[in-house]
Amino acid sequence: SLDLRDATATDPKDQAMIQSLVEQMPGGFHATNGFVRKSIRDCLIVAHQNFEVDFGKLLRILNDSLPEEDALPTLLSSTKSAASSREKSTSLSCFPAL
């Protein structure tokens, strides 16, 4: 877990100064650790949401640009329709079902 008490600095004087400043803040290390953890968590949530939006856009672009299944050269025969293949495009596997 992230704990500012474990933070180090190249100069021991800097480390002592930083620790002293954090201790003087309201709530000391406990409150500051909570603030830093919450800030990192909030940033991760926003990054995740943005990733999901961008991923969805990219997936829609790729799905819309797929040629009809009959036009695709393939080594494996498949009886699935293009629409069915597109619906399953979010599957974790990169290989068609046999």
CSV table of C-alpha atoms in Angstrom, one decimal:
chain,number,residue,atom,x,y,z
A,1,SER,CA,0.0,0.0,0.0
A,2,LEU,CA,1.2,3.5,-0.7
A,3,ASP,CA,2.5,5.2,2.4
A,4,LEU,CA,4.5,8.4,2.3
A,5,ARG,CA,6.4,7.4,5.4
A,6,ASP,CA,8.2,4.9,3.2
A,7,ALA,CA,9.2,7.7,0.7
A,8,THR,CA,12.9,8.4,0.3
A,9,ALA,CA,15.0,11.3,-1.0
A,10,THR,CA,18.6,11.4,-2.3
A,11,ASP,CA,19.5,13.9,0.4
A,12,PRO,CA,18.6,12.9,3.9
A,13,LYS,CA,18.0,16.6,4.8
A,14,ASP,CA,15.3,16.7,2.1
A,15,GLN,CA,13.6,13.6,3.4
A,16,ALA,CA,13.6,14.9,7.0
A,17,MET,CA,12.2,18.3,5.8
A,18,ILE,CA,9.4,16.6,3.7
A,19,GLN,CA,8.5,14.3,6.6
A,20,SER,CA,8.4,17.2,9.0
A,21,LEU,CA,6.1,19.2,6.6
A,22,VAL,CA,3.7,16.2,6.2
A,23,GLU,CA,3.6,15.7,10.0
A,24,GLN,CA,2.6,19.4,10.4
A,25,MET,CA,-0.3,19.1,8.0
A,26,PRO,CA,-3.8,18.6,9.5
A,27,GLY,CA,-4.1,14.8,9.9
A,28,GLY,CA,-0.4,14.3,9.3
A,29,PHE,CA,0.7,11.2,7.3
A,30,HIS,CA,-2.7,9.5,7.7
A,31,ALA,CA,-4.6,12.3,6.0
A,32,THR,CA,-1.9,13.0,3.4
A,33,ASN,CA,-1.7,9.3,2.5
A,34,GLY,CA,-5.5,9.3,2.1
A,35,PHE,CA,-5.4,12.3,-0.1
A,36,VAL,CA,-2.7,10.9,-2.4
A,37,ARG,CA,-4.4,7.5,-2.6
A,38,LYS,CA,-7.8,9.1,-3.4
A,39,SER,CA,-6.2,11.3,-6.1
A,40,ILE,CA,-4.4,8.4,-7.7
A,41,ARG,CA,-7.6,6.3,-7.6
A,42,ASP,CA,-9.7,9.1,-9.1
A,43,CYS,CA,-7.1,9.5,-12.0
A,44,LEU,CA,-7.1,5.8,-12.6
A,45,ILE,CA,-10.9,5.8,-12.8
A,46,VAL,CA,-10.9,8.6,-15.4
A,47,ALA,CA,-8.1,6.9,-17.4
A,48,HIS,CA,-10.2,3.7,-17.4
A,49,GLN,CA,-13.3,5.5,-18.5
A,50,ASN,CA,-11.4,7.2,-21.3
A,51,PHE,CA,-9.9,3.9,-22.4
A,52,GLU,CA,-13.3,2.2,-22.5
A,53,VAL,CA,-14.7,5.0,-24.7
A,54,ASP,CA,-11.7,5.0,-27.0
A,55,PHE,CA,-11.7,1.1,-27.1
A,56,GLY,CA,-15.4,1.2,-28.0
A,57,LYS,CA,-14.9,3.7,-30.8
A,58,LEU,CA,-12.0,1.7,-32.3
A,59,LEU,CA,-14.0,-1.5,-32.1
A,60,ARG,CA,-17.0,0.1,-33.9
A,61,ILE,CA,-14.7,1.5,-36.6
A,62,LEU,CA,-13.1,-1.9,-37.1
A,63,ASN,CA,-16.5,-3.8,-37.1
A,64,ASP,CA,-18.0,-1.3,-39.6
A,65,SER,CA,-15.0,-1.7,-41.9
A,66,LEU,CA,-15.0,-5.5,-42.1
A,67,PRO,CA,-15.8,-6.9,-45.5
A,68,GLU,CA,-18.6,-9.4,-45.9
A,69,GLU,CA,-17.4,-12.8,-44.5
A,70,ASP,CA,-17.7,-14.4,-47.9
A,71,ALA,CA,-15.1,-11.9,-49.2
A,72,LEU,CA,-12.5,-12.8,-46.6
A,73,PRO,CA,-9.8,-15.3,-47.5
A,74,THR,CA,-9.6,-17.9,-44.9
A,75,LEU,CA,-7.9,-21.2,-44.1
A,76,LEU,CA,-10.7,-22.3,-41.9
A,77,SER,CA,-14.2,-22.8,-43.2
A,78,SER,CA,-16.9,-21.1,-41.2
A,79,THR,CA,-20.7,-21.0,-41.5
A,80,LYS,CA,-21.2,-17.9,-39.3
A,81,SER,CA,-22.7,-14.8,-40.9
A,82,ALA,CA,-20.8,-11.5,-40.9
A,83,ALA,CA,-23.3,-10.1,-38.4
A,84,SER,CA,-22.7,-13.0,-36.0
A,85,SER,CA,-19.0,-12.6,-36.3
A,86,ARG,CA,-19.3,-9.0,-35.5
A,87,GLU,CA,-21.4,-9.6,-32.5
A,88,LYS,CA,-18.8,-11.9,-31.1
A,89,SER,CA,-15.9,-9.5,-31.9
A,90,THR,CA,-15.5,-8.6,-28.2
A,91,SER,CA,-14.7,-12.2,-27.3
A,92,LEU,CA,-11.3,-12.7,-25.5
A,93,SER,CA,-10.2,-15.2,-28.2
A,94,CYS,CA,-8.6,-14.1,-31.4
A,95,PHE,CA,-9.4,-17.3,-33.2
A,96,PRO,CA,-12.7,-18.3,-34.8
A,97,ALA,CA,-14.7,-21.0,-33.1
A,98,LEU,CA,-14.3,-24.4,-34.9
